[in-house]
XYZ file of C-alpha atoms in Angstrom:
742
model
C 109.297 -35.865 37.525
C 105.721 -35.416 38.791
C 106.789 -32.521 41.078
C 108.401 -30.287 38.615
C 105.922 -27.418 38.834
C 107.134 -24.253 40.706
C 104.216 -21.930 39.906
C 103.675 -20.837 43.564
C 106.840 -18.681 43.640
C 104.667 -15.585 44.096
C 103.766 -16.836 47.485
C 107.234 -16.333 48.789
C 107.098 -12.675 48.302
C 104.268 -11.998 50.802
C 105.530 -13.640 53.996
C 106.801 -10.436 55.333
C 103.473 -8.543 54.933
C 100.977 -9.124 57.717
C 98.314 -6.605 56.817
C 97.354 -3.085 57.957
C 94.514 -0.997 59.189
C 92.205 0.402 56.623
C 93.403 3.688 55.209
C 91.281 6.775 54.970
C 90.687 7.700 51.178
C 92.524 10.673 49.903
C 91.646 12.665 46.828
C 94.700 13.370 44.660
C 94.716 16.945 43.123
C 95.654 17.072 39.471
C 99.166 18.199 38.654
C 99.573 21.391 36.745
C 98.739 20.726 33.011
C 96.784 17.573 33.745
C 93.219 17.772 32.881
C 90.644 15.135 33.904
C 88.574 13.551 31.138
C 85.922 10.874 31.167
C 87.097 9.315 27.848
C 88.783 5.860 27.915
C 90.899 4.443 25.030
C 91.149 0.936 23.847
C 93.201 -1.622 25.856
C 96.854 -2.033 24.883
C 97.685 -5.283 23.243
C 97.920 -7.986 25.955
C 96.218 -6.221 28.712
C 95.336 -8.623 31.597
C 91.848 -9.773 31.360
C 89.817 -9.181 34.564
C 88.008 -12.294 35.515
C 85.749 -10.676 38.081
C 83.313 -8.642 36.032
C 82.520 -5.365 37.704
C 81.541 -1.927 36.609
C 84.490 -0.225 34.967
C 86.144 2.638 37.012
C 86.396 5.968 35.309
C 89.807 7.487 34.756
C 89.285 9.860 37.623
C 88.468 7.021 40.041
C 91.495 5.144 39.002
C 93.577 8.328 39.321
C 92.356 8.777 42.801
C 93.010 5.143 43.687
C 96.323 4.762 42.114
C 97.901 8.043 42.584
C 100.969 8.579 40.396
C 100.048 6.090 37.745
C 97.712 8.758 36.473
C 100.611 10.675 35.034
C 102.141 7.776 33.124
C 101.516 7.476 29.300
C 99.824 4.441 27.896
C 103.021 2.928 26.357
C 104.408 2.429 29.914
C 105.665 -1.209 29.987
C 106.130 -1.853 33.870
C 104.431 -0.453 36.867
C 105.091 -1.325 40.541
C 103.114 0.839 43.052
C 103.274 0.388 46.704
C 100.717 2.001 48.916
C 100.659 2.506 52.699
C 104.107 1.309 53.346
C 104.383 3.016 56.740
C 101.088 1.388 57.928
C 102.318 -1.975 56.587
C 105.489 -1.607 58.563
C 103.700 -0.528 61.655
C 101.474 -3.713 61.350
C 104.360 -5.955 60.884
C 106.299 -4.637 63.816
C 103.157 -4.737 66.056
C 102.657 -8.461 65.131
C 103.638 -10.968 67.882
C 105.343 -13.272 65.385
C 107.497 -10.490 64.141
C 108.476 -9.362 67.696
C 109.485 -12.905 68.461
C 111.557 -13.380 65.263
C 113.179 -9.996 65.722
C 114.154 -10.896 69.178
C 115.605 -14.252 68.243
C 117.616 -12.429 65.576
C 118.759 -9.785 68.008
C 116.660 -7.069 66.497
C 114.225 -6.536 69.331
C 115.087 -2.886 69.784
C 112.067 -0.748 70.623
C 111.837 2.680 68.992
C 112.296 5.714 71.268
C 108.680 6.951 71.990
C 110.131 10.491 72.433
C 111.177 10.726 68.779
C 108.333 12.042 66.604
C 107.726 9.983 63.494
C 104.536 11.509 62.029
C 106.405 13.579 59.582
C 109.336 11.406 57.884
C 112.470 12.992 56.726
C 113.660 12.564 53.195
C 116.641 10.429 54.233
C 114.284 7.991 55.914
C 112.840 5.046 53.899
C 109.487 5.985 55.349
C 109.534 9.200 53.363
C 109.664 7.215 50.183
C 107.489 4.181 51.114
C 105.396 5.587 53.769
C 102.216 6.615 51.802
C 102.836 5.780 48.115
C 105.876 4.726 46.259
C 105.968 3.900 42.556
C 108.470 2.461 40.200
C 107.462 2.665 36.467
C 109.405 1.890 33.285
C 108.465 3.297 29.943
C 108.621 2.462 26.306
C 111.599 0.193 25.227
C 112.015 -1.408 28.552
C 111.394 -4.872 27.145
C 113.883 -4.288 24.164
C 116.484 -2.961 26.435
C 116.053 -5.578 29.087
C 116.383 -8.217 26.316
C 119.536 -6.474 25.100
C 121.125 -6.735 28.584
C 120.089 -10.338 28.980
C 121.382 -11.283 25.513
C 124.698 -9.617 26.265
C 124.953 -11.366 29.630
C 124.257 -14.653 27.932
C 127.056 -14.000 25.431
C 129.495 -13.110 28.244
C 128.714 -16.606 29.821
C 129.236 -18.218 26.377
C 132.642 -16.640 25.937
C 133.828 -17.289 29.439
C 132.949 -20.935 29.261
C 134.523 -21.197 25.779
C 137.749 -19.719 27.208
C 137.710 -22.182 30.129
C 137.362 -25.153 27.821
C 140.187 -23.839 25.675
C 142.305 -23.212 28.830
C 141.765 -26.734 30.009
C 142.711 -28.169 26.593
C 145.812 -26.052 26.412
C 146.843 -26.909 30.035
C 146.382 -30.616 29.356
C 148.358 -30.414 26.164
C 151.188 -28.681 27.942
C 151.178 -31.108 30.805
C 150.557 -28.469 33.418
C 146.986 -28.464 34.647
C 147.802 -25.767 37.119
C 148.163 -23.254 34.008
C 144.389 -23.396 33.556
C 143.863 -21.219 36.517
C 146.467 -18.871 35.428
C 145.024 -18.600 31.948
C 141.761 -17.602 33.461
C 143.234 -14.941 35.826
C 146.037 -13.736 33.593
C 146.251 -11.584 30.537
C 144.726 -14.270 28.272
C 141.279 -14.000 30.189
C 140.863 -10.588 28.306
C 140.288 -12.597 25.138
C 136.696 -13.282 26.050
C 135.909 -9.514 26.071
C 137.667 -8.950 22.766
C 135.569 -11.797 21.254
C 132.590 -10.419 22.902
C 132.998 -6.947 21.449
C 133.506 -8.363 18.007
C 130.413 -10.685 18.279
C 127.716 -10.191 15.859
C 125.091 -11.258 18.441
C 126.246 -8.932 21.087
C 129.394 -6.724 21.427
C 129.631 -3.436 19.586
C 126.274 -4.091 17.712
C 124.521 -4.660 21.059
C 126.059 -1.568 22.697
C 124.915 0.364 19.683
C 121.291 -0.674 20.430
C 121.667 -0.390 24.195
C 120.223 2.667 25.987
C 118.674 3.468 29.380
C 114.855 3.052 29.136
C 112.634 5.657 30.821
C 112.611 5.080 34.598
C 110.234 7.017 36.902
C 110.587 6.803 40.771
C 107.933 8.751 42.513
C 106.700 9.063 46.056
C 103.899 10.898 47.622
C 105.082 13.535 50.086
C 103.739 15.027 53.229
C 102.344 18.496 52.414
C 104.744 20.248 54.848
C 107.813 18.523 53.492
C 106.995 18.607 49.621
C 109.146 21.617 48.790
C 112.027 20.613 50.994
C 111.835 16.952 49.727
C 111.999 18.113 46.048
C 114.897 20.392 46.947
C 116.905 17.627 48.610
C 116.347 15.270 45.779
C 117.429 17.986 43.394
C 120.472 18.462 45.580
C 121.329 14.794 45.379
C 121.258 14.864 41.657
C 123.400 18.009 41.501
C 126.239 16.000 43.222
C 126.667 14.450 39.823
C 128.543 17.724 39.118
C 131.630 16.076 40.877
C 132.224 14.307 37.559
C 133.353 17.652 36.209
C 133.058 18.624 32.536
C 131.495 15.261 31.663
C 128.259 16.586 33.095
C 125.922 19.329 31.904
C 122.755 20.832 33.396
C 119.397 20.066 31.668
C 115.935 21.376 31.988
C 112.594 20.490 30.368
C 108.983 21.315 30.937
C 106.392 18.591 30.461
C 102.567 18.924 31.043
C 103.237 22.260 32.724
C 105.826 20.824 35.165
C 109.469 21.722 35.265
C 112.149 19.036 35.603
C 115.777 19.872 36.025
C 118.852 17.826 36.467
C 122.019 16.583 34.967
C 123.152 14.869 31.719
C 126.253 12.634 31.753
C 127.461 13.229 28.222
C 128.804 10.170 26.335
C 130.670 12.373 23.942
C 132.537 13.873 26.678
C 133.191 10.494 28.323
C 134.540 9.226 24.959
C 136.749 12.239 24.603
C 138.146 11.710 28.060
C 139.072 8.015 27.089
C 141.176 9.124 24.141
C 144.411 9.528 26.095
C 143.999 5.767 27.058
C 143.418 4.636 23.461
C 146.870 3.433 22.877
C 146.655 1.351 26.067
C 143.297 -0.007 24.902
C 144.790 -0.834 21.403
C 147.247 -3.238 23.160
C 144.281 -5.623 23.896
C 141.880 -4.512 21.181
C 142.132 -4.121 17.359
C 142.449 -0.309 16.670
C 139.282 -0.546 14.405
C 137.381 -2.074 17.314
C 138.580 0.606 19.687
C 137.287 3.228 17.212
C 133.907 1.605 17.101
C 133.741 1.357 20.846
C 134.616 4.933 21.463
C 132.103 6.023 18.653
C 129.294 4.144 20.403
C 130.159 5.512 23.830
C 129.996 9.071 22.345
C 126.348 8.434 21.474
C 125.271 7.247 24.977
C 123.963 9.890 27.317
C 122.385 9.401 30.710
C 119.935 11.917 31.980
C 119.013 12.252 35.694
C 116.250 14.768 36.604
C 113.682 15.486 39.167
C 110.499 17.443 39.508
C 107.130 17.745 41.353
C 103.789 16.394 40.069
C 100.940 17.182 42.283
C 101.594 15.407 45.558
C 104.504 13.390 44.149
C 108.204 14.119 43.963
C 109.631 12.360 40.925
C 112.996 11.058 39.986
C 113.527 10.450 36.341
C 116.434 8.531 34.609
C 116.692 7.955 30.844
C 118.839 8.312 27.803
C 117.512 11.780 26.722
C 115.310 14.543 28.139
C 113.019 13.685 25.235
C 112.376 10.217 26.859
C 110.557 11.909 29.846
C 106.923 11.492 28.896
C 104.008 12.602 31.124
C 100.479 12.147 30.092
C 98.986 15.527 29.051
C 95.569 14.550 30.511
C 93.772 11.634 31.946
C 92.439 10.537 28.573
C 95.986 9.849 27.469
C 97.055 8.272 30.632
C 97.549 4.637 31.636
C 94.630 4.963 34.079
C 92.294 5.563 30.943
C 93.467 2.294 29.481
C 91.986 -1.102 30.092
C 95.479 -2.230 30.878
C 94.599 -1.588 34.606
C 91.008 -2.776 34.393
C 91.923 -5.742 36.587
C 92.242 -3.164 39.454
C 88.508 -2.251 39.194
C 87.494 -5.446 41.062
C 89.316 -4.014 44.104
C 88.229 -0.400 43.946
C 86.788 -0.629 47.492
C 89.723 -2.570 48.904
C 92.610 -1.338 51.082
C 95.238 -1.625 48.317
C 98.852 -2.327 49.376
C 100.401 -3.167 45.885
C 99.564 -2.719 42.185
C 101.773 -4.238 39.609
C 101.411 -4.239 35.710
C 103.663 -5.802 33.050
C 103.071 -5.362 29.424
C 102.869 -8.690 27.461
C 105.005 -7.576 24.628
C 107.742 -6.347 26.990
C 107.747 -9.480 29.124
C 107.620 -11.652 25.990
C 110.900 -10.139 24.871
C 112.567 -10.443 28.315
C 111.573 -14.111 28.771
C 112.722 -15.049 25.194
C 116.080 -13.362 25.928
C 116.515 -14.983 29.392
C 118.633 -18.007 28.903
C 119.328 -21.072 31.031
C 122.324 -23.318 30.708
C 122.230 -23.683 26.993
C 124.591 -20.719 26.288
C 127.037 -22.013 28.923
C 126.867 -25.442 27.248
C 127.427 -23.862 23.896
C 130.463 -22.066 25.130
C 132.049 -25.343 26.509
C 131.094 -27.247 23.361
C 132.771 -24.623 20.917
C 135.804 -24.410 23.191
C 136.324 -28.181 23.250
C 135.928 -28.196 19.396
C 138.872 -25.820 19.035
C 141.272 -27.704 21.306
C 143.489 -30.696 20.774
C 144.640 -31.372 24.317
C 141.630 -33.427 25.430
C 141.645 -35.839 22.463
C 138.385 -36.924 20.852
C 135.529 -34.736 22.274
C 132.914 -35.355 19.810
C 130.674 -37.401 21.980
C 130.845 -34.747 24.708
C 130.143 -32.011 22.131
C 127.102 -33.857 20.962
C 125.817 -34.054 24.542
C 126.457 -30.462 25.024
C 124.513 -29.678 21.917
C 121.586 -31.739 23.174
C 121.546 -29.705 26.443
C 120.730 -26.766 24.271
C 118.067 -28.512 22.171
C 116.277 -30.004 25.175
C 116.357 -26.773 27.014
C 114.820 -25.065 24.048
C 112.161 -27.805 23.786
C 111.241 -27.358 27.424
C 111.187 -23.548 27.161
C 108.745 -23.734 24.215
C 106.071 -25.144 26.522
C 106.049 -21.933 28.563
C 103.507 -19.107 27.742
C 103.160 -15.410 28.769
C 100.451 -12.898 29.074
C 100.311 -9.469 30.512
C 100.699 -9.405 34.199
C 98.304 -7.647 36.557
C 98.593 -8.013 40.366
C 96.682 -6.320 43.078
C 97.505 -6.848 46.872
C 95.174 -5.491 49.495
C 94.458 -5.904 53.199
C 91.294 -7.978 54.111
C 91.574 -10.404 56.904
C 95.263 -10.166 56.502
C 96.815 -9.778 53.112
C 95.434 -10.980 49.856
C 97.088 -11.052 46.450
C 95.199 -11.616 43.198
C 97.270 -11.823 40.010
C 96.086 -12.129 36.354
C 98.326 -13.529 33.628
C 102.063 -13.512 33.744
C 104.479 -16.331 32.916
C 103.220 -19.954 32.847
C 106.185 -22.447 32.631
C 103.913 -25.106 31.364
C 104.546 -27.475 34.306
C 100.993 -27.560 35.555
C 98.079 -29.232 33.757
C 95.349 -26.667 34.165
C 92.657 -28.875 32.586
C 92.604 -32.223 34.478
C 90.589 -32.170 37.662
C 92.444 -32.925 40.797
C 91.062 -35.924 42.880
C 93.157 -35.455 46.043
C 92.020 -32.083 47.162
C 90.189 -33.526 50.158
C 93.424 -34.862 51.722
C 94.145 -31.359 52.932
C 91.157 -31.386 55.201
C 91.450 -31.919 58.824
C 92.382 -29.799 61.910
C 95.664 -31.655 62.290
C 97.056 -30.973 58.735
C 99.916 -28.541 58.936
C 100.666 -28.355 55.272
C 99.186 -29.503 52.066
C 100.061 -29.122 48.319
C 98.240 -30.625 45.230
C 98.585 -30.392 41.569
C 98.627 -32.388 38.258
C 101.637 -32.134 36.311
C 101.498 -31.455 32.600
C 102.459 -34.707 30.682
C 104.385 -32.958 27.953
C 106.369 -30.827 30.416
C 106.999 -33.904 32.570
C 108.436 -35.808 29.526
C 110.639 -33.008 28.373
C 111.794 -32.066 31.828
C 112.803 -35.622 32.372
C 114.772 -35.668 29.029
C 116.426 -32.351 30.003
C 117.552 -33.719 33.388
C 118.848 -36.890 31.867
C 121.017 -35.054 29.275
C 122.472 -32.830 32.098
C 123.449 -35.875 34.193
C 124.916 -37.563 31.201
C 126.830 -34.359 30.155
C 128.138 -33.849 33.780
C 129.471 -37.568 33.814
C 131.022 -37.341 30.348
C 132.842 -34.240 31.509
C 134.017 -35.960 34.619
C 135.393 -38.878 32.607
C 137.115 -36.487 30.270
C 139.019 -35.007 33.288
C 139.671 -38.403 34.614
C 141.864 -39.108 31.502
C 144.127 -36.069 32.224
C 147.727 -36.914 33.020
C 148.715 -34.773 35.983
C 150.328 -34.815 39.492
C 147.986 -32.267 40.939
C 146.771 -33.860 44.232
C 143.251 -32.516 43.957
C 142.751 -33.595 40.449
C 144.103 -36.945 41.064
C 141.711 -37.435 43.973
C 138.868 -36.491 41.795
C 140.167 -38.830 39.014
C 140.194 -41.772 41.423
C 136.715 -41.133 42.713
C 135.375 -40.751 39.075
C 136.976 -43.974 37.804
C 135.853 -45.826 40.919
C 132.232 -44.745 40.275
C 132.622 -45.620 36.604
C 133.890 -49.127 37.204
C 131.911 -50.139 40.183
C 128.839 -48.136 40.600
C 127.815 -46.537 37.296
C 125.804 -49.573 35.910
C 123.836 -49.833 39.233
C 123.183 -46.107 39.271
C 121.999 -46.036 35.754
C 119.713 -48.986 36.439
C 118.193 -47.308 39.480
C 117.592 -44.073 37.475
C 116.059 -46.121 34.708
C 113.745 -47.881 37.110
C 112.632 -44.586 38.490
C 112.294 -42.578 35.315
C 110.972 -45.566 33.381
C 108.689 -48.102 35.073
C 108.027 -46.118 38.283
C 107.266 -42.928 36.357
C 104.973 -44.829 34.007
C 103.320 -46.647 36.969
C 101.963 -43.593 38.765
C 99.790 -40.762 37.552
C 100.644 -37.179 36.968
C 98.607 -35.857 39.935
C 100.306 -35.786 43.342
C 99.577 -34.521 46.839
C 101.921 -33.775 49.659
C 100.480 -33.911 53.141
C 102.188 -33.109 56.551
C 100.123 -33.557 59.730
C 100.983 -33.399 63.339
C 99.012 -36.398 64.587
C 101.731 -39.062 64.668
C 103.156 -40.985 67.670
C 106.661 -40.213 69.020
C 109.217 -42.846 68.078
C 110.843 -44.770 70.979
C 114.302 -43.498 70.372
C 116.899 -43.850 73.117
C 116.912 -40.988 75.554
C 113.267 -39.878 74.986
C 111.222 -39.876 78.323
C 108.486 -42.470 78.390
C 105.861 -39.790 79.100
C 106.881 -37.968 75.870
C 106.478 -41.286 73.962
C 103.089 -42.031 75.582
C 101.563 -38.543 75.151
C 103.480 -36.541 72.720
C 102.746 -36.162 68.995
C 105.005 -36.290 66.003
C 104.937 -34.916 62.441
C 103.960 -37.272 59.621
C 104.668 -36.806 55.934
C 103.153 -38.571 52.964
C 103.307 -38.186 49.140
C 100.271 -39.562 47.401
C 99.574 -40.251 43.852
C 97.177 -42.487 41.592
C 98.419 -45.858 40.269
C 98.191 -46.236 36.514
C 100.113 -49.421 36.239
C 100.681 -51.573 39.336
C 102.818 -54.135 37.420
C 105.215 -51.492 36.369
C 105.523 -50.219 39.929
C 106.335 -53.784 40.960
C 108.930 -54.037 38.152
C 110.574 -50.916 39.201
C 110.941 -52.087 42.796
C 112.471 -55.331 41.585
C 115.019 -53.481 39.461
C 115.921 -50.996 42.332
C 116.180 -53.622 44.925
C 118.540 -55.695 42.761
C 120.802 -52.718 41.956
C 120.772 -51.532 45.661
C 121.730 -54.947 46.762
C 124.760 -54.934 44.409
C 125.659 -51.527 45.714
C 125.627 -52.609 49.276
C 127.724 -55.724 48.413
C 130.381 -53.592 46.681
C 130.603 -51.219 49.559
C 130.977 -54.148 51.901
C 134.024 -55.359 49.765
C 135.493 -51.826 49.669
C 135.486 -51.307 53.484
C 136.245 -54.999 54.354
C 133.097 -55.454 56.511
C 130.075 -57.266 55.343
C 126.938 -55.110 55.300
C 123.832 -57.283 54.984
C 121.153 -55.875 52.685
C 118.087 -55.527 54.905
C 114.939 -57.376 53.903
C 111.762 -55.490 53.837
C 108.656 -56.616 55.690
C 105.201 -55.978 54.562
C 101.577 -55.864 55.736
C 98.228 -55.899 53.930
C 95.087 -54.059 54.505
C 92.069 -53.663 52.232
C 94.103 -54.665 49.264
C 96.963 -52.345 49.895
C 100.415 -53.582 50.770
C 102.793 -51.592 52.819
C 106.478 -52.337 52.698
C 109.063 -51.183 55.124
C 112.349 -52.013 56.762
C 112.017 -53.067 60.546
C 113.873 -51.197 63.086
C 113.445 -51.393 67.006
C 112.127 -47.917 67.526
C 109.646 -47.981 64.718
C 105.983 -47.870 65.189
C 102.937 -47.762 62.848
C 102.989 -43.898 63.011
C 106.818 -43.658 62.661
C 107.531 -46.132 59.858
C 109.065 -44.936 56.593
C 107.160 -47.058 54.061
C 105.643 -47.511 50.660
C 101.999 -48.373 50.317
C 100.693 -49.713 47.007
C 97.349 -50.829 45.691
C 95.635 -51.052 42.426
C 94.438 -47.391 42.530
C 96.722 -45.506 44.869
C 100.449 -45.054 45.838
C 101.811 -43.514 48.967
C 105.364 -42.931 50.231
C 105.227 -41.875 53.807
C 107.001 -41.654 57.194
C 103.794 -43.149 58.741
C 102.136 -46.462 57.589
C 98.924 -45.224 59.533
C 98.886 -41.968 57.715
C 99.428 -43.469 54.358
C 96.438 -45.931 54.820
C 94.203 -43.054 56.151
C 95.047 -40.835 53.203
C 94.476 -43.652 50.573
C 91.115 -44.298 52.131
C 90.116 -40.721 51.929
C 91.420 -40.534 48.377
C 89.323 -43.422 47.406
C 86.238 -41.657 48.742
C 87.024 -38.314 47.211
C 85.448 -36.880 44.081
C 87.071 -34.781 41.298
C 87.550 -31.194 41.922
C 88.645 -28.237 39.816
C 92.060 -28.353 38.240
C 95.018 -26.207 39.193
C 97.538 -25.871 42.046
C 96.799 -25.489 45.778
C 98.925 -25.034 48.787
C 97.987 -24.310 52.399
C 100.030 -23.838 55.624
C 97.807 -23.918 58.876
C 99.384 -21.784 61.594
C 96.519 -22.581 64.076
C 97.632 -26.268 63.770
C 101.135 -25.412 64.432
C 100.157 -23.398 67.467
C 98.062 -26.120 68.868
C 100.930 -28.630 68.311
C 103.435 -26.372 69.944
C 101.279 -25.888 73.095
C 100.399 -29.573 73.348
C 104.095 -30.501 73.004
C 105.042 -27.841 75.634
C 102.421 -29.187 78.031
C 103.959 -32.746 77.660
C 107.479 -31.397 78.146
C 106.566 -29.479 81.218
C 104.981 -32.627 82.824
C 108.039 -34.694 82.007
C 111.062 -32.456 81.754
C 113.625 -35.093 82.838
C 115.253 -37.594 80.483
C 116.312 -41.230 81.347
C 119.676 -39.882 82.440
C 118.372 -37.476 84.970
C 119.204 -34.394 82.726
C 116.388 -32.190 81.318
C 115.243 -33.571 78.014
C 114.391 -30.104 76.889
C 115.898 -27.217 78.922
C 113.697 -24.812 80.655
C 115.162 -22.049 78.428
C 114.217 -23.822 75.254
C 110.664 -24.688 76.579
C 110.214 -20.959 77.233
C 111.191 -20.297 73.508
C 108.588 -22.837 72.485
C 106.087 -21.110 74.756
C 106.820 -17.659 73.331
C 106.619 -18.946 69.736
C 103.251 -20.537 70.418
C 102.030 -17.256 71.875
C 103.519 -15.339 68.817
C 101.233 -17.352 66.567
C 98.050 -15.834 68.180
C 97.519 -13.417 65.161
C 98.244 -15.930 62.453
C 95.658 -18.229 60.840
C 96.700 -19.808 57.415
C 98.733 -19.089 54.279
C 96.995 -20.346 51.038
C 97.934 -20.374 47.412
C 95.387 -21.081 44.710
C 96.469 -21.305 41.033
C 94.069 -22.023 38.089
C 92.952 -20.707 34.699
C 89.735 -18.766 34.474
C 88.376 -17.726 31.071
C 91.745 -18.790 29.561
C 93.652 -16.373 31.997
C 96.198 -17.690 34.462
C 95.063 -16.748 37.890
C 96.763 -16.814 41.296
C 95.053 -16.082 44.638
C 97.290 -15.806 47.691
C 96.003 -15.174 51.184
C 98.094 -14.653 54.357
C 95.142 -14.853 56.709
C 95.298 -13.289 60.231
C 93.013 -13.633 63.242
């Protein structure tokens, strides 16, 4: 429960970006009709609050730095701008680590040096991403995204309801196999009929649904600007293959002409009328009439044009949805929504992202978890008679929704601002965004010092939020109870289906022989154990352990090699409860082993743990012949600290360091040290080269594999560390991510 937080998801998005050379600044000429003005307007509601206080950039400065963003109106809800894509790709491909990985994946094909790549063609991704590529979504994006998510959730609800109804009908008829037929046959259309008639989605949702304004723009090479625009316009013209359902459209905005095609909803609806009779076989005539009327109102417009250096693709519901700022004073760059970028005015920007708070609020609110699926199963069960009394199961399914809602209420959201730039590798600074509530941002962490040391490969540290931890545990518990109750309900079905019978036998065996012990172990973990340790935790992996004396490992490797060690450390809040939890788990585990012995007809003795004591800390472990103090899965407990580790030595060292540590600032931290990994790889390789032969006279590690290790170690030459730092500053959620290179 203490490790529920998942706030460092942003870190995974940057592993493919390794930095790039500084880019020469370019001045961006104004598009026709766009007049620069020094005025700035007030910040939109929920603009990200810049933590680093710097002199505000003028609209002209932001326009030069951010390119196409200068043309976007201030009601723009989402911006994703990528800069220097070609240079980023060049840097990635030139990195030793990339070349090594590409070779291992069979991608190590070198480009033909005779082929010129300075001027990319339109059909090449480099033409779109090479210099500057921007995706932006305008007003109504949040509302329309919420509509789509709500519609998707209701689809899940009706499908799960149909499954529960099909199961009940199959059981009542005595033919379980008919459940699958009901789902794939004509009856499966029932969920769509119900969805269309649904007051929370269906026709009413389709009535509200429309394409929000979408802008896709890329900066073009001067020599290719006209041809690129013509090729994009030609691609849009291919929509003409839809025949009379498409008509040409044209509009001028801010002195710039956009031309393209409109897919007419009215003409699509008219083309569907010949199939109306067939549709009415599945849907009520009145429902078909409403559906066709809604479709008739839904147009889709696709246009393109040129703004300054940028070729622009626009997609929307109407030509009137195309909105270009008439001047910089009315542009997004004149708003404090992008003030977070000002701190990075002199940086070598790679990515800028912005998400309006109101829009993301609506999207997050509409994004469901499992509650709509549980509700569908619950309502499906309530309408069936084949499964007998399902009231207890229905109550559990209702609790799934209630506890999920309670957990989601702990989340918060602010406008998102993100800037990624090249400086000693790649750095990402984000402001605001979604906070799940899993991290306690106030309590100082006391275990930060455990990440110090040259041999530490990976370190993570955070303090879980107490309210989130409690509600997360309650949610997991009801999910497990519901899954078991559903399994038990299936076990009551009378059937000859072999796969179902096998499942029923396993479920009944678990219920009669192991359920009580499993529940006792869970209660011990979620009860006394959870109450016995604090909310802070740290995970440490170092590469300073001793190699275990496993059969087949050469003695020289055992004597001179090193082995990874992993420890989880947390403060102790109640040692008596930890002891009680162990007694309960040990008693239940002993009973489980005894029952398994009876089942297989061979007695399996429950091993008895050994223990050692040092400085008031007791380490408990199960003895095995090849264990040593540095390779010994163990639990170490004292009055102040708890550690679960693969190494008794590491656990004791970390506890000593924790006892001497002082409180540091709160938040989340993660670090991965590539230099440590490189050192370990080379030291291991040196040992293997000196002792290549195993006890049987065969190479312990082949020469080919040793060469791969050598290549991998060499490939890490340019890598230093990957760090993630999450905290709150001035009330704003902040993430700093750094992929550091050498």
